[in-house]
Short mmCIF file of C-alpha atoms in Angstrom, two decimals:
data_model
loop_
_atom_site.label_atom_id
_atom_site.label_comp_id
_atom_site.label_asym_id
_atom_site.label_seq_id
_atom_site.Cartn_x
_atom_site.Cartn_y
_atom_site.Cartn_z
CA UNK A 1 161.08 181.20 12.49
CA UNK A 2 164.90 181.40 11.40
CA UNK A 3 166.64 184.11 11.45
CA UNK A 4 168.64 184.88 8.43
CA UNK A 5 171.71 187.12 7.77
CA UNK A 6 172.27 189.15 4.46
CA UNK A 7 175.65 188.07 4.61
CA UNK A 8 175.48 183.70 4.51
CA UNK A 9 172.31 183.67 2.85
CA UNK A 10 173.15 181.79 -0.31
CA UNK A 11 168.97 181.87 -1.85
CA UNK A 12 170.29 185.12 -4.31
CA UNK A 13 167.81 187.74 -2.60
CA UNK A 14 169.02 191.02 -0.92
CA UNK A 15 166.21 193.86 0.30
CA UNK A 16 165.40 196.46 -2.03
CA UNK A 17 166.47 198.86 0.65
CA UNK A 18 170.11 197.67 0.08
CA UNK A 19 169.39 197.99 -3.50
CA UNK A 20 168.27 201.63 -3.33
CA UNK A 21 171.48 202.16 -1.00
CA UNK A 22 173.47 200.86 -3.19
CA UNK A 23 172.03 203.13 -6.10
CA UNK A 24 171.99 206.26 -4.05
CA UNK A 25 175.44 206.05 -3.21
CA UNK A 26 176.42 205.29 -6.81
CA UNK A 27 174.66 208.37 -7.71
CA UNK A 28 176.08 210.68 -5.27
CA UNK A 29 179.91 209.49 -6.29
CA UNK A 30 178.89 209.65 -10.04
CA UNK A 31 177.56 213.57 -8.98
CA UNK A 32 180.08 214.45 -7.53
CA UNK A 33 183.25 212.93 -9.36
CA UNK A 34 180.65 214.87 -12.74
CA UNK A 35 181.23 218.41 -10.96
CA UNK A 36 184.35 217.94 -10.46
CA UNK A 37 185.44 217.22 -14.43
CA UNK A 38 183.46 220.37 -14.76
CA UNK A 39 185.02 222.68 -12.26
CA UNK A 40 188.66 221.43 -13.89
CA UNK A 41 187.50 221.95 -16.90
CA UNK A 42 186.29 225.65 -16.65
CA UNK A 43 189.36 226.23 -14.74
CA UNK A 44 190.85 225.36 -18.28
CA UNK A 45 189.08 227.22 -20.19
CA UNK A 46 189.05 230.31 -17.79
CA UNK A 47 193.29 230.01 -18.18
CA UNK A 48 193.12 229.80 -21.65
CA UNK A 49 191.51 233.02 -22.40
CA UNK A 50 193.10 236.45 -21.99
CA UNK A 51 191.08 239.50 -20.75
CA UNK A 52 190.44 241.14 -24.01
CA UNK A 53 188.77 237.69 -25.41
CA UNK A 54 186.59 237.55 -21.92
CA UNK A 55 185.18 241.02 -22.48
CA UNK A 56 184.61 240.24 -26.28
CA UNK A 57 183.19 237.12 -25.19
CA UNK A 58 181.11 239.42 -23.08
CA UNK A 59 180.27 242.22 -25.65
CA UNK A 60 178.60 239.53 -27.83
CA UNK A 61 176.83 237.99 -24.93
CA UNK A 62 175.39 241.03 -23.97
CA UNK A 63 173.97 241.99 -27.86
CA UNK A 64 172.63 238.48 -28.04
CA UNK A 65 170.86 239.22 -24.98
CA UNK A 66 169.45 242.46 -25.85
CA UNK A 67 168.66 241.00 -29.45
CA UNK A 68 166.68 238.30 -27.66
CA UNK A 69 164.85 240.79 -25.40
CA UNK A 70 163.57 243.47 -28.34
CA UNK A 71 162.90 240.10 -30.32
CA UNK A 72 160.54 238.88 -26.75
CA UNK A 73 159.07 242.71 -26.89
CA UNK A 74 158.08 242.90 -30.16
CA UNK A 75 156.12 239.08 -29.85
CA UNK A 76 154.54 240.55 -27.53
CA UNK A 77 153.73 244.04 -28.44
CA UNK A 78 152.21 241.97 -31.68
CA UNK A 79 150.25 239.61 -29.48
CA UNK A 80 148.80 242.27 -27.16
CA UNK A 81 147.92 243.99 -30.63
CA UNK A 82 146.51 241.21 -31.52
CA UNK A 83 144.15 240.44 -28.51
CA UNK A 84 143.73 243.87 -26.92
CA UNK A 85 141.93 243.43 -23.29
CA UNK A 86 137.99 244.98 -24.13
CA UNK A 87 136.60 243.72 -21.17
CA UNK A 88 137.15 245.58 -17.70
CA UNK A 89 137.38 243.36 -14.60
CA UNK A 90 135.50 246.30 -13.22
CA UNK A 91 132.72 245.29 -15.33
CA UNK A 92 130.59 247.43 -17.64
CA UNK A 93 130.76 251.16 -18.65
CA UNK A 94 127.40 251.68 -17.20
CA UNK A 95 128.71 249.63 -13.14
CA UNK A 96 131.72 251.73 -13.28
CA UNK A 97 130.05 255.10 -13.59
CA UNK A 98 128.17 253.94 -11.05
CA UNK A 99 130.82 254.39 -8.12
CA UNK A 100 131.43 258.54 -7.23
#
């Protein structure tokens, strides 16, 4: 049996294991080179506002939020009205009297 080398085999075929190499490093320099255009650019935007536009920013935030959580509530207040829970995982009346 020959041996052959990756390097002067000229019949077109690498291992897949190269191949997934390959991709994983690809992926990790894509990843990371992607956070970094992120950090930079919330650095920029960060600079660009002043401290009464960050607190507005975080006034509104803060009404969405609660507007989204009495809007959640009331779903559920309606859903529980809804399909109220009849059946005690107890069991019946008559079992639970049972117990002193």
């Amino acid at each position: 049996m020959m041996k052959r080398r990756i390097i002067s085999d000229q019949h077109a075929r690498i291992p897949f294991s190269l191949i997934g190499v390959f991709l994983l490093l690809g992926s990790s320099v894509t990843a990371v080179y992607i956070s970094r255009l992120e950090l930079e650019k919330s650095k920029e935007i960060a600079r660009s506002l002043d401290v009464n536009e960050i607190e507005d920013l975080l006034y509104s935030f803060e009404a969405d939020l609660t507007n989204a959580l009495n809007l959640a509530g009331l779903k559920a207040l309606k859903e529980i009205g809804k399909h109220p829970v009849i059946q005690s995982s107890l069991g019946t009346s008559g079992q639970i009297n049972q117990y002193p």
